[in-house]
Coordinates of C-alpha atoms and ligand atoms in Angstrom, one line a residue:
M30 CA -91.4 35.3 -66.3
S31 CA -94.2 37.7 -65.4
S32 CA -94.4 40.8 -67.5
V33 CA -91.6 43.1 -66.6
Q34 CA -91.8 46.8 -67.3
G35 CA -89.1 48.7 -69.3
P36 CA -86.5 50.0 -69.6
W37 CA -85.0 47.5 -72.0
F38 CA -82.0 46.6 -74.0
W39 CA -83.3 46.1 -77.5
L40 CA -81.8 46.4 -81.0
G41 CA -85.1 46.5 -82.8
N42 CA -86.5 44.1 -85.6
E43 CA -86.6 40.6 -84.3
T44 CA -83.9 41.0 -81.7
L45 CA -84.7 40.1 -78.0
K46 CA -85.9 42.8 -75.6
V47 CA -83.9 42.3 -72.3
P48 CA -85.4 44.1 -69.3
A49 CA -83.1 46.1 -67.0
A50 CA -85.0 44.2 -64.2
L51 CA -82.7 41.3 -65.0
F52 CA -79.8 43.2 -63.4
A53 CA -81.9 44.5 -60.5
L54 CA -82.7 40.9 -59.7
N55 CA -79.0 39.9 -60.0
R56 CA -78.1 42.7 -57.6
S57 CA -80.7 41.7 -55.1
R58 CA -79.6 38.0 -55.2
L59 CA -76.1 39.1 -54.6
C60 CA -77.0 41.3 -51.6
E61 CA -79.1 38.5 -50.1
R62 CA -76.1 36.2 -50.3
L63 CA -73.8 38.8 -48.8
R64 CA -76.2 39.6 -45.9
K65 CA -76.1 35.9 -45.0
N66 CA -72.3 35.8 -44.9
P67 CA -71.3 36.3 -41.3
D68 CA -68.0 37.9 -42.3
V69 CA -69.8 40.8 -44.1
P70 CA -70.6 43.5 -41.5
K71 CA -73.6 45.8 -41.6
G72 CA -73.0 49.0 -43.6
A73 CA -70.9 47.3 -46.3
I74 CA -70.8 48.6 -49.9
V75 CA -69.9 46.6 -53.0
L76 CA -67.8 48.5 -55.5
L77 CA -67.2 47.2 -59.0
Q78 CA -65.1 48.8 -61.8
G79 CA -66.4 48.3 -65.3
G80 CA -64.2 47.6 -68.4
A81 CA -62.0 50.3 -69.9
Q82 CA -61.9 51.4 -73.5
T83 CA -58.6 50.5 -75.0
Q84 CA -56.7 51.2 -78.2
R85 CA -54.7 49.1 -80.7
Y86 CA -51.2 49.0 -79.3
C87 CA -49.7 52.6 -79.4
T88 CA -52.3 54.0 -81.8
D89 CA -55.5 56.0 -81.2
T90 CA -57.7 53.4 -82.9
D91 CA -60.3 52.2 -80.5
I92 CA -60.8 48.4 -80.0
L93 CA -64.5 47.6 -80.1
F94 CA -65.5 47.6 -76.4
R95 CA -67.2 44.7 -74.7
Q96 CA -68.2 45.1 -71.1
E97 CA -66.3 43.2 -68.3
S98 CA -68.5 40.1 -67.4
F99 CA -69.0 40.7 -63.7
F100 CA -69.9 44.3 -64.3
H101 CA -72.3 43.3 -67.0
W102 CA -74.0 40.7 -64.8
T103 CA -74.5 43.3 -62.1
F104 CA -75.4 46.4 -64.1
G105 CA -76.0 45.6 -67.8
V106 CA -74.2 48.8 -68.7
T107 CA -72.8 48.8 -72.3
E108 CA -70.6 52.0 -71.9
S109 CA -66.9 51.7 -71.0
D110 CA -65.1 53.3 -68.0
C111 CA -67.9 53.2 -65.4
Y112 CA -68.1 52.1 -61.8
G113 CA -71.0 50.7 -59.9
A114 CA -71.8 50.5 -56.2
I115 CA -74.4 48.6 -54.2
D116 CA -75.4 49.3 -50.6
V117 CA -75.6 45.7 -49.3
D118 CA -78.1 46.4 -46.5
S119 CA -80.6 48.3 -48.6
G120 CA -79.8 47.0 -52.1
K121 CA -79.6 50.6 -53.4
S122 CA -77.6 50.9 -56.6
I123 CA -75.4 53.8 -57.8
L124 CA -73.8 54.0 -61.2
F125 CA -70.8 56.2 -61.8
V126 CA -70.2 57.3 -65.4
P127 CA -67.2 59.3 -66.7
K128 CA -67.5 63.0 -67.0
L129 CA -66.7 63.5 -70.7
P130 CA -64.8 66.5 -72.0
E131 CA -66.7 68.8 -74.3
S132 CA -64.6 67.7 -77.3
Y133 CA -66.2 64.3 -76.9
A134 CA -69.4 65.8 -78.4
V135 CA -67.6 66.7 -81.6
W136 CA -66.3 63.2 -82.3
M137 CA -68.5 60.8 -80.4
G138 CA -71.9 62.5 -80.2
K139 CA -74.1 64.1 -77.6
I140 CA -72.9 63.9 -74.0
H141 CA -75.7 62.5 -71.9
P142 CA -76.5 63.8 -68.4
P143 CA -76.6 61.3 -65.5
E144 CA -80.4 61.3 -65.6
H145 CA -80.1 59.7 -69.0
F146 CA -78.3 56.7 -67.6
K147 CA -80.6 56.5 -64.6
G148 CA -83.5 55.9 -67.0
K149 CA -81.6 53.6 -69.3
Y150 CA -80.3 51.2 -66.6
A151 CA -83.0 51.7 -63.9
V152 CA -80.4 52.2 -61.1
D153 CA -81.2 54.3 -58.0
E154 CA -78.7 57.0 -58.6
V155 CA -76.1 58.1 -61.2
L156 CA -73.1 60.3 -60.5
H157 CA -69.8 61.0 -62.2
T158 CA -66.7 58.8 -61.6
V159 CA -64.8 61.9 -60.3
D160 CA -67.3 62.0 -57.4
I161 CA -66.8 58.4 -56.2
A162 CA -64.6 59.2 -53.2
S163 CA -66.8 62.1 -51.9
F164 CA -70.0 60.1 -52.4
L165 CA -68.7 57.0 -50.6
S166 CA -67.2 59.0 -47.7
S167 CA -70.6 60.6 -47.2
K168 CA -72.0 57.1 -46.8
T169 CA -69.3 56.1 -44.2
P170 CA -69.3 52.4 -45.2
S171 CA -68.1 49.9 -42.7
L172 CA -66.3 48.1 -45.5
L173 CA -65.9 48.4 -49.3
L174 CA -66.2 45.0 -51.0
T175 CA -64.0 44.9 -54.1
L176 CA -63.7 42.0 -56.5
R177 CA -60.5 40.0 -56.6
G178 CA -60.2 36.3 -57.4
V179 CA -58.8 33.7 -59.8
N180 CA -60.7 32.6 -62.9
T181 CA -60.4 28.8 -62.6
D182 CA -60.2 28.4 -66.4
S183 CA -57.5 30.9 -67.3
G184 CA -55.7 31.3 -64.0
S185 CA -56.0 35.0 -64.4
V186 CA -57.0 37.4 -61.6
C187 CA -59.9 39.8 -62.2
K188 CA -59.1 43.5 -61.9
E189 CA -60.1 44.9 -58.5
A190 CA -61.8 48.4 -58.4
S191 CA -59.5 51.3 -57.6
F192 CA -60.0 55.0 -57.6
E193 CA -58.2 58.1 -56.2
G194 CA -58.9 58.3 -52.5
I195 CA -59.7 54.6 -51.9
S196 CA -57.0 54.5 -49.2
Q197 CA -59.2 56.4 -46.8
F198 CA -61.7 53.4 -46.8
S199 CA -61.5 50.0 -45.2
V200 CA -61.4 47.6 -48.1
N201 CA -61.9 43.8 -48.3
N202 CA -61.1 42.2 -51.7
T203 CA -61.7 38.5 -50.9
L204 CA -65.3 38.2 -49.6
L205 CA -67.1 39.3 -52.8
H206 CA -65.6 37.0 -55.4
P207 CA -66.9 33.6 -54.3
E208 CA -70.3 35.0 -53.6
I209 CA -70.8 36.7 -56.9
V210 CA -69.3 33.7 -58.8
E211 CA -71.8 31.4 -57.1
C212 CA -74.7 33.8 -58.1
R213 CA -73.5 33.6 -61.7
V214 CA -73.6 29.8 -61.7
F215 CA -77.4 29.8 -61.3
K216 CA -79.3 31.4 -64.1
T217 CA -82.6 33.3 -63.5
D218 CA -85.6 33.0 -65.7
M219 CA -84.7 36.2 -67.5
E220 CA -81.1 35.0 -68.1
L221 CA -82.4 31.7 -69.4
E222 CA -84.5 33.7 -71.9
I223 CA -81.4 35.3 -73.3
L224 CA -79.6 32.0 -73.5
R225 CA -82.5 30.5 -75.4
Y226 CA -82.3 33.5 -77.8
T227 CA -78.5 33.3 -78.4
N228 CA -79.0 29.6 -79.0
R229 CA -81.9 30.1 -81.4
V230 CA -80.1 32.7 -83.5
S231 CA -76.8 30.7 -83.5
S232 CA -78.6 27.5 -84.4
E233 CA -80.2 29.2 -87.4
A234 CA -76.8 30.6 -88.4
H235 CA -75.3 27.1 -88.2
K236 CA -78.2 25.9 -90.5
E237 CA -77.4 28.7 -93.0
V238 CA -73.7 27.6 -93.0
M239 CA -74.6 24.0 -93.6
K240 CA -76.8 24.9 -96.5
A241 CA -74.2 27.3 -98.0
A242 CA -71.3 24.8 -97.6
Q243 CA -69.9 23.6 -100.9
V244 CA -66.7 21.8 -101.9
G245 CA -64.2 24.3 -103.2
M246 CA -65.1 27.1 -100.7
K247 CA -62.7 28.5 -98.2
E248 CA -63.4 27.7 -94.6
Y249 CA -63.6 31.5 -93.8
E250 CA -66.4 32.0 -96.3
L251 CA -68.6 29.9 -94.1
E252 CA -67.3 31.6 -91.0
S253 CA -68.5 34.8 -92.7
V254 CA -71.9 33.4 -93.4
F255 CA -72.3 32.7 -89.7
L256 CA -71.1 36.1 -88.6
H257 CA -73.4 37.8 -91.0
Y258 CA -76.4 35.9 -90.0
C259 CA -75.8 36.5 -86.3
Y260 CA -75.3 40.2 -86.6
A261 CA -77.8 41.0 -89.4
R262 CA -80.6 38.9 -87.9
G263 CA -79.7 38.6 -84.2
G264 CA -78.1 41.9 -83.4
M265 CA -75.0 40.0 -82.3
R266 CA -72.0 42.3 -82.9
H267 CA -69.7 39.9 -81.0
T268 CA -69.2 36.2 -81.0
S269 CA -68.5 34.4 -77.8
Y270 CA -65.1 33.1 -79.0
T271 CA -63.1 32.9 -82.2
C272 CA -64.9 30.8 -84.8
I273 CA -63.5 27.3 -85.3
C274 CA -64.1 26.2 -88.9
G275 CA -62.1 23.1 -89.6
S276 CA -62.4 20.9 -92.7
G277 CA -60.6 17.7 -93.4
N278 CA -57.8 17.0 -90.9
N279 CA -58.3 20.5 -89.5
S280 CA -61.4 19.2 -87.8
S281 CA -59.2 17.4 -85.4
I282 CA -57.4 20.6 -84.2
L283 CA -59.4 21.5 -81.1
H284 CA -58.9 25.2 -81.2
Y285 CA -58.3 25.7 -85.0
G286 CA -59.2 29.1 -86.4
H287 CA -56.6 31.2 -84.5
A288 CA -54.4 33.8 -86.2
G289 CA -51.8 31.2 -87.1
A290 CA -54.5 29.0 -88.7
P291 CA -57.2 31.4 -89.7
N292 CA -59.8 29.1 -91.3
E293 CA -58.0 29.5 -94.6
R294 CA -58.1 26.0 -96.1
T295 CA -60.1 25.1 -99.2
I296 CA -62.8 22.6 -98.4
R297 CA -62.4 19.4 -100.5
D298 CA -64.8 16.6 -101.5
G299 CA -65.0 13.9 -98.9
D300 CA -64.0 16.2 -96.0
M301 CA -65.6 16.2 -92.7
C302 CA -66.3 19.7 -91.5
L303 CA -66.3 20.7 -87.8
F304 CA -67.7 24.1 -87.2
D305 CA -67.7 25.4 -83.6
M306 CA -69.3 28.9 -83.4
G307 CA -71.5 30.9 -81.1
G308 CA -73.0 34.3 -81.3
E309 CA -73.2 36.6 -78.3
Y310 CA -76.1 39.0 -77.5
Y311 CA -75.9 41.7 -74.9
C312 CA -72.8 39.8 -73.5
Y313 CA -74.7 36.5 -73.1
S314 CA -73.0 33.6 -75.0
S315 CA -73.7 30.5 -76.9
D316 CA -71.4 27.6 -77.9
I317 CA -72.5 25.2 -80.6
T318 CA -70.6 22.7 -82.8
C319 CA -72.0 21.1 -85.9
S320 CA -70.0 18.4 -87.7
F321 CA -71.1 17.5 -91.2
P322 CA -69.7 16.1 -94.5
A323 CA -68.6 18.9 -96.9
N324 CA -70.5 17.4 -99.8
G325 CA -73.7 16.7 -97.9
K326 CA -73.4 12.9 -97.8
F327 CA -71.8 10.9 -95.0
T328 CA -69.4 8.0 -96.0
A329 CA -69.8 4.8 -94.1
D330 CA -66.8 5.7 -91.9
Q331 CA -68.0 9.2 -91.3
R332 CA -71.5 8.0 -90.4
A333 CA -70.0 5.4 -87.9
I334 CA -67.9 8.0 -86.1
Y335 CA -70.6 10.6 -86.2
E336 CA -73.2 8.2 -84.8
A337 CA -70.8 7.1 -82.0
V338 CA -70.5 10.7 -80.9
L339 CA -74.3 11.3 -81.2
K340 CA -75.0 8.2 -79.1
A341 CA -72.7 9.6 -76.4
S342 CA -74.3 13.0 -76.6
R343 CA -77.9 11.6 -76.3
A344 CA -76.9 9.2 -73.5
V345 CA -75.5 12.1 -71.4
M346 CA -78.7 14.2 -72.1
E347 CA -80.9 11.3 -70.9
S348 CA -78.9 11.1 -67.7
V349 CA -78.5 14.8 -66.8
K350 CA -80.5 16.0 -63.8
P351 CA -79.9 17.5 -60.4
G352 CA -77.6 15.4 -58.3
V353 CA -75.6 14.0 -61.2
V354 CA -71.8 14.3 -60.8
W355 CA -70.4 16.0 -64.0
P356 CA -67.2 13.8 -64.3
D357 CA -69.5 10.8 -64.3
M358 CA -71.1 12.1 -67.5
H359 CA -67.6 12.5 -69.0
R360 CA -66.9 8.9 -68.1
L361 CA -70.2 7.8 -69.6
A362 CA -69.4 9.5 -72.9
D363 CA -65.9 7.9 -72.9
K364 CA -67.4 4.5 -72.4
I365 CA -69.9 4.8 -75.3
H366 CA -67.1 6.1 -77.6
L367 CA -65.0 3.0 -76.7
E368 CA -67.8 0.6 -77.2
E369 CA -68.6 2.1 -80.6
L370 CA -64.9 2.2 -81.7
T371 CA -64.7 -1.5 -80.7
K372 CA -67.7 -2.3 -82.9
L373 CA -65.9 -0.5 -85.7
G374 CA -62.8 -2.6 -85.2
I375 CA -60.5 0.3 -84.3
L376 CA -60.3 -1.0 -80.7
K377 CA -60.4 -4.5 -79.4
G378 CA -60.7 -6.0 -75.9
N379 CA -62.6 -5.3 -72.6
I380 CA -64.1 -1.8 -72.2
E381 CA -63.6 -1.7 -68.5
D382 CA -59.9 -2.5 -69.0
M383 CA -59.7 0.3 -71.6
M384 CA -61.3 2.7 -69.1
K385 CA -58.6 1.9 -66.5
V386 CA -55.8 3.1 -68.9
H387 CA -57.8 6.1 -70.0
M388 CA -58.3 5.1 -73.7
G389 CA -61.2 7.6 -73.8
A390 CA -58.8 10.5 -73.6
V391 CA -56.9 9.2 -76.7
F392 CA -60.0 10.0 -78.8
M393 CA -61.5 12.8 -76.7
P394 CA -58.6 14.7 -75.0
H395 CA -60.9 17.6 -73.9
G396 CA -63.6 17.8 -71.2
L397 CA -67.2 16.8 -71.9
G398 CA -68.5 20.3 -71.3
H399 CA -68.5 23.5 -69.3
F400 CA -70.6 26.2 -67.7
L401 CA -72.0 28.8 -70.1
G402 CA -73.4 32.2 -69.4
I403 CA -71.9 35.7 -69.8
D404 CA -68.6 34.0 -70.5
V405 CA -68.5 31.0 -72.8
H406 CA -66.4 29.2 -70.2
D407 CA -68.5 30.6 -67.4
V408 CA -67.3 31.1 -63.9
G409 CA -67.8 28.8 -60.9
G410 CA -66.5 25.5 -62.1
Y411 CA -64.2 24.9 -59.2
P412 CA -65.4 26.6 -56.0
E413 CA -63.7 26.0 -52.7
G414 CA -64.1 22.2 -51.9
V415 CA -64.4 21.0 -55.5
D416 CA -61.1 19.7 -56.9
R417 CA -59.9 19.0 -60.4
I418 CA -59.4 15.3 -61.1
D419 CA -55.8 14.9 -62.3
L420 CA -56.4 12.1 -64.9
P421 CA -56.2 12.2 -68.7
G422 CA -59.3 13.8 -70.2
L423 CA -61.0 14.5 -66.8
K424 CA -58.3 17.0 -65.9
S425 CA -59.5 19.1 -68.9
L426 CA -63.0 19.4 -67.4
R427 CA -63.8 23.1 -66.5
T428 CA -66.1 21.9 -63.7
A429 CA -66.3 18.7 -61.5
R430 CA -69.4 19.8 -59.7
V431 CA -72.7 18.0 -58.9
L432 CA -75.4 19.3 -61.2
Q433 CA -78.1 21.6 -59.8
E434 CA -81.2 23.2 -61.3
R435 CA -80.5 26.4 -63.3
M436 CA -76.9 25.5 -64.1
V437 CA -76.3 26.0 -67.9
L438 CA -73.7 23.8 -69.5
T439 CA -72.4 22.6 -72.9
I440 CA -72.5 18.9 -73.7
E441 CA -69.8 18.4 -76.3
P442 CA -68.5 14.8 -76.8
G443 CA -66.1 14.3 -79.7
I444 CA -64.0 11.7 -81.4
Y445 CA -60.8 12.9 -83.0
F446 CA -57.9 11.3 -84.9
I447 CA -55.0 13.4 -83.8
D448 CA -51.7 11.9 -85.1
H449 CA -49.7 13.1 -82.1
V450 CA -52.1 11.6 -79.6
L451 CA -52.5 8.3 -81.6
D452 CA -48.7 7.9 -81.9
Q453 CA -48.3 8.4 -78.1
A454 CA -51.0 5.7 -77.5
L455 CA -49.3 3.3 -80.0
N456 CA -46.0 3.8 -78.2
N457 CA -47.6 3.0 -74.8
P458 CA -47.9 -0.8 -74.4
A459 CA -50.7 -0.4 -71.8
Q460 CA -52.8 1.3 -74.5
S461 CA -51.5 0.0 -77.8
C462 CA -52.7 -3.5 -76.9
F463 CA -56.3 -2.3 -77.4
I464 CA -55.6 -0.7 -80.8
N465 CA -56.1 -2.5 -84.1
N466 CA -53.6 -0.4 -86.0
E467 CA -54.5 -1.7 -89.4
I468 CA -58.0 -0.4 -89.1
L469 CA -56.9 2.8 -87.4
Q470 CA -54.7 3.6 -90.4
R471 CA -57.8 4.1 -92.4
F472 CA -58.8 7.0 -90.1
R473 CA -55.5 8.9 -90.2
G474 CA -56.4 12.3 -91.7
F475 CA -60.1 11.8 -91.0
G476 CA -60.2 14.8 -88.7
G477 CA -62.8 14.7 -86.0
V478 CA -66.4 14.9 -85.0
R479 CA -67.8 17.0 -82.2
I480 CA -71.4 17.5 -81.4
E481 CA -71.9 20.4 -79.0
D482 CA -75.2 21.5 -77.5
D483 CA -76.1 24.0 -74.8
I484 CA -78.5 22.8 -72.0
A485 CA -80.1 24.1 -68.8
V486 CA -80.5 21.7 -65.9
T487 CA -84.2 21.6 -64.8
A488 CA -85.8 20.1 -61.7
N489 CA -86.2 16.7 -63.3
G490 CA -83.8 16.7 -66.2
M491 CA -82.6 19.2 -68.7
E492 CA -83.8 21.7 -71.3
L493 CA -82.0 21.6 -74.7
L494 CA -81.4 25.1 -75.8
T495 CA -79.7 24.3 -79.2
C496 CA -81.8 23.4 -82.2
V497 CA -79.9 22.2 -85.3
P498 CA -80.1 19.1 -87.5
R499 CA -78.4 16.3 -85.5
T500 CA -79.1 12.9 -86.9
V501 CA -77.3 11.8 -90.1
E502 CA -80.7 11.8 -91.9
E503 CA -81.6 15.3 -90.6
I504 CA -78.2 16.7 -91.7
E505 CA -78.3 15.1 -95.2
A506 CA -81.9 16.3 -95.7
H507 CA -81.0 19.8 -94.6
M508 CA -78.0 20.1 -96.8
A509 CA -79.8 18.6 -99.8
D510 CA -82.4 21.3 -99.4
S511 CA -80.0 24.2 -100.2
A512 CA -82.4 26.1 -102.5
N513 CA -83.3 28.5 -99.7
V514 CA -79.8 29.9 -99.1
S515 CA -80.0 33.6 -99.0
K516 CA -79.0 35.3 -102.3
A517 CA -76.9 37.7 -100.3
F518 CA -74.3 34.9 -99.9
E519 CA -74.0 34.2 -103.7
R520 CA -70.7 35.1 -105.2
V521 CA -70.5 38.5 -106.9
V522 CA -69.9 38.2 -110.6
L523 CA -68.9 41.4 -112.3
S524 CA -71.1 42.4 -115.2
E525 CA -69.5 42.5 -118.6
Q526 CA -70.9 46.0 -119.1
L527 CA -68.3 47.4 -116.6
Ligands
LIG607 MN1 -67.6 24.5 -75.7

């Protein structure tokens, strides 16, 4: 990107400077799309409502605020309880900030005047939220475009803007959503810069974790190493999702790490570890999984499963380019997994026949990958006209789209030995005929392996954003060289003098 003048979002030290121009460009891209939409009349105004500050249940303890993703994409505003408007014809942007009571200054610090936010966010005008109705009526918009639509991953509906006095306006809440979602699917150069940064920092944090890993540690100790690195070095106060730090059989639990299973197991000798963690900077995410042996040395079985997954990952990467159908990449990964599991003796028979009965989903029940951006499962996977494929494995894909330049996705093949899924397959004659149960028994309790990288689709192929040790040799060499682990992570031993 050419040099962009400030203002910036920047947390100092080595953290990334993100120009406010990123959001000006997003707004102008959105307006351009809306102006091309024949259903949007001249004189329309987009109105978005930002996220609200909330508290823990019935208490007055604030929950750490993180901006709503559409509002962040459009304005880059970090404060809560704001609104933003854009005049579609002119592209002019107006930010509305809450008028804070004087008592705020006592507890929360100086109350900034609107001019402060105008400079901070490089918008055309800043007013107070109490003035939304009077400001908008002075503009006599033909239509207010508010944001309402279903998130295709969660099924939840985003919260449409509302304010006192909105009933005097003509409002449309369906036109905006598909247009802004489609804008978010394609990342600008400035957005790609942030995603490179979130990947760089999170990759380094994963490397710290792998060096710090030792038999006898709790899984959460390593989660803590990751969080500390991301925040201290990368300015990442949030992660993109709850850290998944599974060891041993826990590495086969796809979303391990939740409150009911909070990364609390003691890591044992001979365990595989599967750590899926991603830092978030200025609301832009990353999503990386590293799988490695707890003691730093792969057993023959661990190496075989790991290299099967790596082979699938790299085959997909070699095939990814504009025009490729994403579900075909999922099938490619399945096919390689089945071939390798056959070589290992866990499976027997014809690979094409296995594909027909969806053997791939027995070992990889999730989708191959998803869009990534401001949300870790980013929007736009299933626009109008793209349908979910209702088949095992493929139905878990968060997008079934044809790849295009500037899409950012994860590539995350995995092989897991999940008792429940294996038992189902063994009880299904159409599938059990392909399984050599004697050899499979050896892998009960193995856990799983996932290799997850983030990529951007380019004109001819893809750019790999993630940079961590990936081959067996790289991982073993990296873990053997643990002399450089930061002293900050050494256990505290109380001095006898105390
Ligand atoms: Mn992922």
